[in-house]
Short mmCIF file of C-alpha atoms in Angstrom, two decimals:
data_model
loop_
_atom_site.label_atom_id
_atom_site.label_comp_id
_atom_site.label_asym_id
_atom_site.label_seq_id
_atom_site.Cartn_x
_atom_site.Cartn_y
_atom_site.Cartn_z
CA MET M 1 -297.70 0.71 -47.43
CA ARG M 2 -295.69 0.69 -44.01
CA LYS M 3 -297.25 -0.76 -41.10
CA THR M 4 -297.62 1.11 -37.90
CA LEU M 5 -294.80 0.17 -35.51
CA ASN M 6 -294.95 -0.33 -31.88
CA SER M 7 -294.71 3.25 -30.02
CA GLY M 8 -292.13 1.82 -27.73
CA ARG M 9 -288.82 0.11 -28.30
CA ILE M 10 -288.31 -1.44 -31.70
CA THR M 11 -288.53 -5.28 -31.36
CA LEU M 12 -287.31 -8.11 -33.71
CA ALA M 13 -290.91 -8.57 -34.79
CA ASP M 14 -291.05 -4.86 -36.09
CA VAL M 15 -288.03 -5.63 -38.18
CA ALA M 16 -289.63 -8.98 -39.42
CA ARG M 17 -292.87 -7.05 -40.37
CA GLU M 18 -291.14 -4.06 -42.26
CA SER M 19 -288.76 -6.33 -44.14
CA GLY M 20 -291.48 -9.06 -45.03
CA PHE M 21 -289.50 -12.06 -43.63
CA SER M 22 -290.13 -14.37 -40.71
CA SER M 23 -288.96 -13.46 -37.32
CA SER M 24 -286.70 -16.65 -37.17
CA THR M 25 -285.06 -15.59 -40.36
CA VAL M 26 -284.37 -12.02 -39.10
CA SER M 27 -282.94 -13.38 -35.76
CA ILE M 28 -280.52 -15.69 -37.65
CA VAL M 29 -279.24 -12.70 -39.66
CA LEU M 30 -278.97 -10.12 -36.96
CA ASN M 31 -277.41 -12.51 -34.47
CA GLU M 32 -275.21 -13.86 -36.93
CA ALA M 33 -276.11 -17.44 -36.32
CA PRO M 34 -274.30 -20.32 -37.97
CA LEU M 35 -277.45 -20.76 -40.08
CA SER M 36 -277.05 -17.34 -41.42
CA ARG M 37 -274.61 -18.77 -44.06
CA TYR M 38 -277.64 -20.32 -45.79
CA VAL M 39 -279.48 -17.10 -46.09
CA ALA M 40 -279.22 -15.32 -49.55
CA ALA M 41 -276.99 -12.13 -49.62
CA ASN M 42 -279.75 -9.94 -50.75
CA THR M 43 -282.09 -11.02 -47.93
CA LYS M 44 -279.36 -10.37 -45.38
CA LEU M 45 -278.76 -6.91 -46.76
CA LEU M 46 -282.49 -5.83 -46.77
CA ILE M 47 -282.83 -7.26 -43.28
CA LYS M 48 -279.83 -5.26 -42.02
CA GLU M 49 -280.89 -2.12 -43.75
CA THR M 50 -284.37 -2.38 -42.34
CA SER M 51 -283.00 -2.92 -38.76
CA LYS M 52 -280.73 0.09 -39.13
CA ARG M 53 -283.52 2.42 -40.44
CA LEU M 54 -285.83 1.47 -37.72
CA GLY M 55 -283.26 1.90 -35.13
CA TYR M 56 -283.41 -1.65 -33.77
CA ARG M 57 -281.16 -2.50 -31.00
CA PRO M 58 -280.55 -6.05 -29.72
CA ASP M 59 -281.61 -6.81 -26.16
CA ALA M 60 -278.29 -7.64 -24.75
CA PHE M 61 -279.90 -8.68 -21.52
CA ALA M 62 -282.22 -11.10 -23.07
CA ARG M 63 -279.55 -12.43 -25.25
CA SER M 64 -277.38 -13.09 -22.39
CA LEU M 65 -280.04 -15.01 -20.56
CA ARG M 66 -280.37 -17.10 -23.69
CA ARG M 67 -276.67 -17.80 -23.89
CA ARG M 68 -276.18 -18.05 -20.01
CA ARG M 69 -273.50 -15.44 -20.62
CA SER M 70 -273.17 -11.90 -19.26
CA LEU M 71 -270.49 -10.60 -21.82
CA THR M 72 -269.06 -8.41 -19.06
CA ILE M 73 -265.43 -8.10 -17.96
CA GLY M 74 -264.81 -6.67 -14.50
CA ILE M 75 -261.97 -4.13 -14.01
CA MET M 76 -261.08 -3.68 -10.33
CA VAL M 77 -259.10 -0.65 -9.23
CA PHE M 78 -258.22 -0.01 -5.71
CA ASP M 79 -258.27 3.76 -6.04
CA ILE M 80 -259.43 5.38 -9.45
CA SER M 81 -257.81 8.79 -8.50
CA ASP M 82 -254.50 7.13 -8.73
CA PRO M 83 -252.66 8.51 -11.88
CA PHE M 84 -251.14 5.02 -12.44
CA CYS M 85 -254.32 3.83 -13.26
CA THR M 86 -255.22 6.24 -16.12
CA LEU M 87 -253.16 4.78 -18.91
CA ILE M 88 -253.66 1.26 -17.94
CA LEU M 89 -257.37 1.81 -18.24
CA LYS M 90 -256.96 3.43 -21.47
CA GLY M 91 -255.02 0.41 -22.75
CA ILE M 92 -257.83 -2.14 -21.51
CA HIS M 93 -260.71 -0.11 -23.13
CA LYS M 94 -258.98 0.42 -26.50
CA THR M 95 -258.45 -3.43 -26.51
CA LEU M 96 -262.14 -4.35 -25.35
CA GLN M 97 -263.74 -1.73 -27.64
CA PRO M 98 -264.01 -3.68 -30.85
CA THR M 99 -265.37 -6.68 -28.93
CA GLY M 100 -268.66 -7.47 -27.78
CA TYR M 101 -267.74 -7.28 -24.15
CA LEU M 102 -268.76 -4.65 -21.75
CA PRO M 103 -265.95 -3.48 -19.27
CA ILE M 104 -267.38 -2.67 -15.87
CA ILE M 105 -265.00 -0.52 -13.67
CA MET M 106 -265.25 -1.17 -10.02
CA ASP M 107 -263.42 1.12 -7.50
CA ALA M 108 -262.58 -0.16 -4.24
CA HIS M 109 -261.57 3.07 -2.74
CA ASN M 110 -258.62 1.25 -0.97
CA GLU M 111 -261.07 -0.74 1.21
CA PRO M 112 -260.45 -4.59 1.37
CA LYS M 113 -263.86 -4.99 2.44
CA GLN M 114 -265.41 -3.11 -0.35
CA PHE M 115 -262.95 -5.34 -2.75
CA GLU M 116 -264.36 -8.48 -1.28
CA ARG M 117 -267.94 -7.09 -1.60
CA TYR M 118 -267.29 -6.43 -5.38
CA LEU M 119 -265.85 -9.90 -5.79
CA GLU M 120 -269.27 -11.29 -4.30
CA MET M 121 -271.11 -9.18 -6.69
CA MET M 122 -269.22 -10.25 -9.65
CA LEU M 123 -269.78 -13.82 -9.05
CA GLU M 124 -273.47 -13.16 -8.46
CA ARG M 125 -273.80 -11.37 -11.84
CA ARG M 126 -271.81 -13.92 -14.04
CA LEU M 127 -268.99 -11.43 -15.02
CA GLU M 128 -266.86 -13.57 -17.43
CA ALA M 129 -263.15 -12.33 -16.36
CA LEU M 130 -261.60 -9.96 -14.05
CA ILE M 131 -258.66 -7.49 -14.44
CA ILE M 132 -257.19 -6.05 -11.28
CA VAL M 133 -255.12 -2.90 -11.34
CA ALA M 134 -253.07 -3.24 -8.22
CA ASN M 135 -251.64 -0.30 -6.20
CA TRP M 136 -250.17 -0.07 -2.65
CA LEU M 137 -253.34 -1.85 -1.10
CA PHE M 138 -252.54 -5.26 0.25
CA VAL M 139 -254.57 -7.88 -1.59
CA ASP M 140 -255.85 -10.79 0.51
CA ILE M 141 -255.38 -13.75 -1.80
CA GLU M 142 -257.97 -15.61 -0.10
CA MET M 143 -260.64 -13.25 -1.53
CA LEU M 144 -259.70 -14.54 -5.10
CA GLY M 145 -260.07 -18.19 -4.20
CA GLU M 146 -263.78 -18.48 -5.25
CA LEU M 147 -263.03 -16.85 -8.63
CA GLU M 148 -260.44 -19.47 -9.24
CA ARG M 149 -262.80 -22.25 -8.32
CA GLU M 150 -265.23 -20.82 -10.58
CA HIS M 151 -262.56 -20.97 -13.43
CA ILE M 152 -262.97 -17.09 -14.14
CA PRO M 153 -259.93 -15.80 -15.97
CA MET M 154 -258.04 -13.24 -14.15
CA VAL M 155 -255.02 -10.98 -14.76
CA MET M 156 -253.29 -8.70 -12.25
CA VAL M 157 -251.58 -5.56 -13.46
CA GLY M 158 -248.92 -3.98 -11.61
CA ARG M 159 -248.08 -6.98 -9.07
CA SER M 160 -247.70 -10.63 -9.05
CA ILE M 161 -249.16 -12.97 -6.56
CA PRO M 162 -249.04 -16.73 -6.31
CA ILE M 163 -252.36 -17.87 -7.52
CA GLY M 164 -252.02 -20.71 -10.13
CA SER M 165 -254.84 -19.45 -12.29
CA MET M 166 -253.99 -15.64 -12.25
CA SER M 167 -251.47 -14.21 -14.57
CA SER M 168 -249.78 -10.91 -14.32
CA VAL M 169 -248.36 -8.04 -16.43
CA MET M 170 -246.05 -5.58 -14.69
CA VAL M 171 -242.85 -3.72 -15.20
CA ASP M 172 -239.45 -5.04 -14.56
CA ASN M 173 -238.85 -2.94 -11.32
CA GLU M 174 -235.36 -4.02 -10.78
CA ALA M 175 -234.26 -2.97 -14.43
CA GLY M 176 -236.19 0.27 -13.75
CA GLY M 177 -234.16 1.08 -10.58
CA TYR M 178 -230.93 0.14 -12.36
CA ALA M 179 -231.60 2.64 -15.35
CA ALA M 180 -232.70 5.48 -12.82
CA LEU M 181 -229.38 5.30 -11.01
CA GLN M 182 -227.47 4.76 -14.28
CA HIS M 183 -228.97 7.96 -15.86
CA LEU M 184 -228.00 10.08 -12.63
CA TYR M 185 -224.47 8.50 -12.65
CA LYS M 186 -224.01 9.36 -16.28
CA LEU M 187 -224.75 13.06 -15.53
CA GLY M 188 -221.86 12.95 -13.12
CA HIS M 189 -223.75 12.63 -9.78
CA ARG M 190 -221.95 10.76 -7.24
CA LYS M 191 -223.75 12.01 -3.88
CA ILE M 192 -227.26 10.67 -4.46
CA ALA M 193 -230.12 10.50 -1.87
CA PHE M 194 -233.09 7.84 -2.17
CA VAL M 195 -236.53 8.02 -1.19
CA ARG M 196 -237.61 4.55 -1.04
CA GLY M 197 -241.15 3.09 -1.19
CA PRO M 198 -242.82 1.66 1.65
CA MET M 199 -240.77 -1.36 3.13
CA LYS M 200 -243.60 -3.92 2.95
CA LEU M 201 -243.91 -3.26 -0.88
CA GLU M 202 -242.26 -5.70 -3.11
CA ASP M 203 -241.93 -2.78 -5.93
CA SER M 204 -239.80 -0.67 -3.46
CA SER M 205 -237.43 -3.52 -2.69
CA GLU M 206 -237.02 -4.39 -6.23
CA ARG M 207 -236.10 -1.08 -7.57
CA PHE M 208 -233.74 -0.40 -4.78
CA ASP M 209 -232.14 -3.89 -5.40
CA GLY M 210 -231.62 -2.70 -9.02
CA MET M 211 -229.99 0.68 -8.00
CA MET M 212 -227.86 -1.25 -5.64
CA ARG M 213 -226.73 -3.57 -8.25
CA PHE M 214 -225.57 -0.62 -10.49
CA ALA M 215 -223.81 1.00 -7.53
CA GLN M 216 -221.95 -2.08 -7.05
CA GLU M 217 -221.05 -2.46 -10.58
CA VAL M 218 -219.42 1.10 -10.73
CA GLY M 219 -218.17 1.18 -7.34
CA LEU M 220 -220.58 4.14 -6.26
CA LYS M 221 -220.62 4.61 -2.56
CA ILE M 222 -223.91 4.90 -1.04
CA GLU M 223 -224.60 6.93 2.17
CA PRO M 224 -226.96 5.20 4.68
CA GLN M 225 -227.88 8.64 6.04
CA LEU M 226 -229.22 9.61 2.64
CA ILE M 227 -231.71 6.74 2.41
CA VAL M 228 -235.29 7.39 3.68
CA ASP M 229 -238.48 5.30 3.38
CA LEU M 230 -242.09 6.24 2.85
CA PRO M 231 -244.41 4.76 5.40
CA ASN M 232 -246.84 2.15 4.87
CA ALA M 233 -250.14 3.67 3.59
CA LEU M 234 -253.28 2.77 1.84
CA ASP M 235 -253.34 6.08 -0.04
CA PRO M 236 -251.11 6.15 -3.01
CA LEU M 237 -251.53 9.89 -3.01
CA SER M 238 -249.78 10.24 0.24
CA GLY M 239 -246.58 9.84 -1.43
CA PHE M 240 -246.72 13.49 -2.43
CA TYR M 241 -246.92 14.67 1.07
CA GLU M 242 -244.33 12.26 2.45
CA GLY M 243 -242.00 13.21 -0.34
CA CYS M 244 -242.26 16.73 1.04
CA ARG M 245 -241.60 15.43 4.74
CA LEU M 246 -238.82 13.16 3.88
CA THR M 247 -236.94 15.79 1.56
CA ASN M 248 -236.73 18.06 4.66
CA GLN M 249 -235.46 15.18 6.61
CA LEU M 250 -232.74 14.58 4.17
CA LEU M 251 -231.96 18.34 4.16
CA ALA M 252 -231.68 18.27 7.85
CA THR M 253 -229.23 15.70 7.89
CA GLY M 254 -226.57 18.24 6.66
CA LYS M 255 -225.12 15.69 4.29
CA SER M 256 -224.65 17.11 0.72
CA PHE M 257 -226.13 15.40 -2.22
CA SER M 258 -226.70 16.64 -5.77
CA ALA M 259 -229.55 14.28 -6.90
CA ILE M 260 -232.47 12.36 -5.48
CA ALA M 261 -234.08 9.15 -6.78
CA ALA M 262 -237.58 8.96 -5.68
CA PHE M 263 -239.75 5.84 -5.47
CA ASP M 264 -242.55 7.14 -7.85
CA ASP M 265 -243.57 10.21 -9.69
CA LEU M 266 -246.04 11.62 -6.99
CA THR M 267 -243.22 11.41 -4.39
CA ALA M 268 -240.84 13.08 -6.97
CA PHE M 269 -243.49 15.84 -7.16
CA GLY M 270 -243.33 16.37 -3.27
CA VAL M 271 -239.46 16.18 -3.45
CA VAL M 272 -239.31 18.90 -5.95
CA ARG M 273 -241.82 21.12 -4.21
CA THR M 274 -239.85 20.91 -0.90
CA LEU M 275 -236.32 21.52 -2.70
CA ARG M 276 -237.74 24.78 -4.34
CA GLU M 277 -239.39 25.93 -0.94
CA GLN M 278 -236.08 25.62 0.67
CA GLY M 279 -234.36 27.52 -2.22
CA VAL M 280 -232.57 24.54 -3.69
CA GLY M 281 -232.77 24.89 -7.53
CA VAL M 282 -234.05 21.78 -9.61
CA PRO M 283 -231.92 20.79 -11.71
CA GLU M 284 -229.43 23.43 -11.07
CA GLN M 285 -228.53 22.43 -7.51
CA CYS M 286 -230.21 19.01 -7.38
CA SER M 287 -231.49 16.61 -9.88
CA VAL M 288 -234.62 14.56 -9.49
CA ILE M 289 -235.85 11.53 -10.99
CA GLY M 290 -239.15 9.62 -10.41
CA PHE M 291 -240.80 6.33 -11.62
CA ASP M 292 -244.02 5.72 -13.62
CA ASP M 293 -244.30 8.48 -15.94
CA VAL M 294 -247.79 9.43 -14.97
CA PRO M 295 -249.58 11.85 -17.25
CA HIS M 296 -248.80 14.75 -15.18
CA ALA M 297 -245.20 14.27 -15.14
CA ALA M 298 -244.81 15.90 -18.65
CA LEU M 299 -246.82 19.05 -17.44
CA PHE M 300 -244.91 19.51 -14.00
CA SER M 301 -242.58 22.21 -13.72
CA PRO M 302 -239.99 21.45 -14.32
CA GLY M 303 -240.77 18.54 -16.50
CA LEU M 304 -240.06 15.31 -14.59
CA THR M 305 -237.31 13.00 -15.66
CA THR M 306 -238.62 9.64 -14.79
CA VAL M 307 -238.61 5.69 -15.43
CA GLN M 308 -241.37 5.12 -17.81
CA GLN M 309 -243.66 2.37 -17.03
CA PRO M 310 -245.38 1.26 -20.38
CA MET M 311 -248.91 1.30 -18.75
CA GLU M 312 -251.07 1.60 -21.70
CA GLU M 313 -249.33 -1.57 -23.08
CA MET M 314 -249.84 -3.25 -19.90
CA GLY M 315 -253.45 -2.67 -19.98
CA ARG M 316 -253.64 -3.97 -23.50
CA ILE M 317 -251.84 -7.09 -22.71
CA ALA M 318 -254.14 -7.80 -19.77
CA ALA M 319 -257.26 -7.40 -21.73
CA GLN M 320 -255.82 -9.73 -24.54
CA ARG M 321 -255.02 -12.26 -21.69
CA VAL M 322 -258.69 -12.31 -20.30
CA LEU M 323 -260.01 -12.62 -23.81
CA ARG M 324 -257.88 -15.57 -24.52
CA GLY M 325 -259.12 -17.09 -21.27
CA ILE M 326 -262.49 -16.60 -22.13
CA ASP M 327 -262.16 -18.24 -25.68
CA ALA M 328 -260.43 -21.15 -23.67
CA LEU M 329 -263.40 -21.56 -21.43
CA GLY M 330 -265.62 -21.93 -24.29
CA GLU M 331 -263.47 -25.03 -25.28
CA ASP M 332 -262.31 -26.46 -21.68
CA ALA M 333 -263.25 -25.05 -18.32
CA GLN M 334 -259.68 -26.26 -17.06
CA ALA M 335 -257.98 -24.80 -20.10
CA ALA M 336 -258.39 -21.09 -19.06
CA GLY M 337 -255.51 -21.18 -16.58
CA ASN M 338 -252.52 -18.95 -15.98
CA ASP M 339 -251.30 -17.57 -19.20
CA GLY M 340 -248.09 -16.59 -17.70
CA HIS M 341 -246.30 -13.63 -16.00
CA THR M 342 -245.01 -10.72 -18.11
CA ARG M 343 -242.48 -8.32 -17.04
CA LEU M 344 -242.08 -5.41 -19.54
CA VAL M 345 -238.72 -3.43 -19.69
CA PRO M 346 -239.09 0.27 -18.58
CA THR M 347 -237.20 3.15 -20.29
CA VAL M 348 -236.04 6.46 -18.88
CA THR M 349 -237.82 9.56 -20.20
CA VAL M 350 -235.53 12.38 -19.80
CA ARG M 351 -236.96 15.75 -19.02
CA GLU M 352 -235.89 18.99 -17.34
CA SER M 353 -235.60 17.80 -13.59
CA THR M 354 -232.30 16.12 -14.04
CA GLY M 355 -229.03 17.79 -15.29
CA ARG M 356 -225.24 17.38 -15.24
CA GLN M 357 -223.62 17.63 -11.94
CA ARG M 358 -221.90 21.23 -11.80
CA LYS M 359 -218.36 21.39 -10.50
#
């Protein structure tokens, strides 16, 4: 006859009473302890079936206290509304999902002080690793020093900073800039305007370096009057509005151009918006190419041709890196250091915003 169970949460003791085995045996089986290999297969099966039937869930908090581990991984984003984050987070979550680690997303809202506060909270709660999804916000390296001293595995996605224990995963921006201009050139465009990123942002200079390298190889003349820069800003979404403003500025020069290479997709959306408002057909009169391939790029009208960052892959690699770092910590606290810096090669995704230069 079944015994009456406690009316609240199902405990290990409840499973023991229902299955007829001792609490220690049940604990060994359900926690898959090393001693479980000595427990008979039929016993394991009965205990697990009883546990499932009763709806027993292990107390993760109590388990973490016993093991002195939190089994949590921090994911710091500077602005979760930034479309750049979406696919990266997807790659991170898909990789962590089969593991026993709980991802905790922290949104710094583009505030350095909030970023620093979250790092303090992370240390207090013994998070086991940190993934930072970087955007335009400047990262004060000193803020990460304490995590390095605690030997917490860290990976930065989207940027690389000179911290010995922090590895990075990012796109090869120079190769992407090269590919963007090459695409426009192959379509017959020779008079091309450029909306570069903020001057202090390394991504911007690298992308433009790639474009200039291609221009030198083919002897393409670049007009200085057709080069404009996004202002330094903490809000990545400001790129759309600045793209609108700077496109009007390019049109006001009176210089003719048949294509615009934009720093990123949000900027390209603003470029297209203004061109259309000014009666310039895209791509009939002016082609536009972006950079990133955020989810909205395919839904935009016209569909945006862009340099695709493999963002989901970047997230997957970052998650794999911190998992390896945690495993290394289990063997040697000094072993979970820098796992290297990876630069992935981007590709051009061709859609309707670019077309052949018309004679």
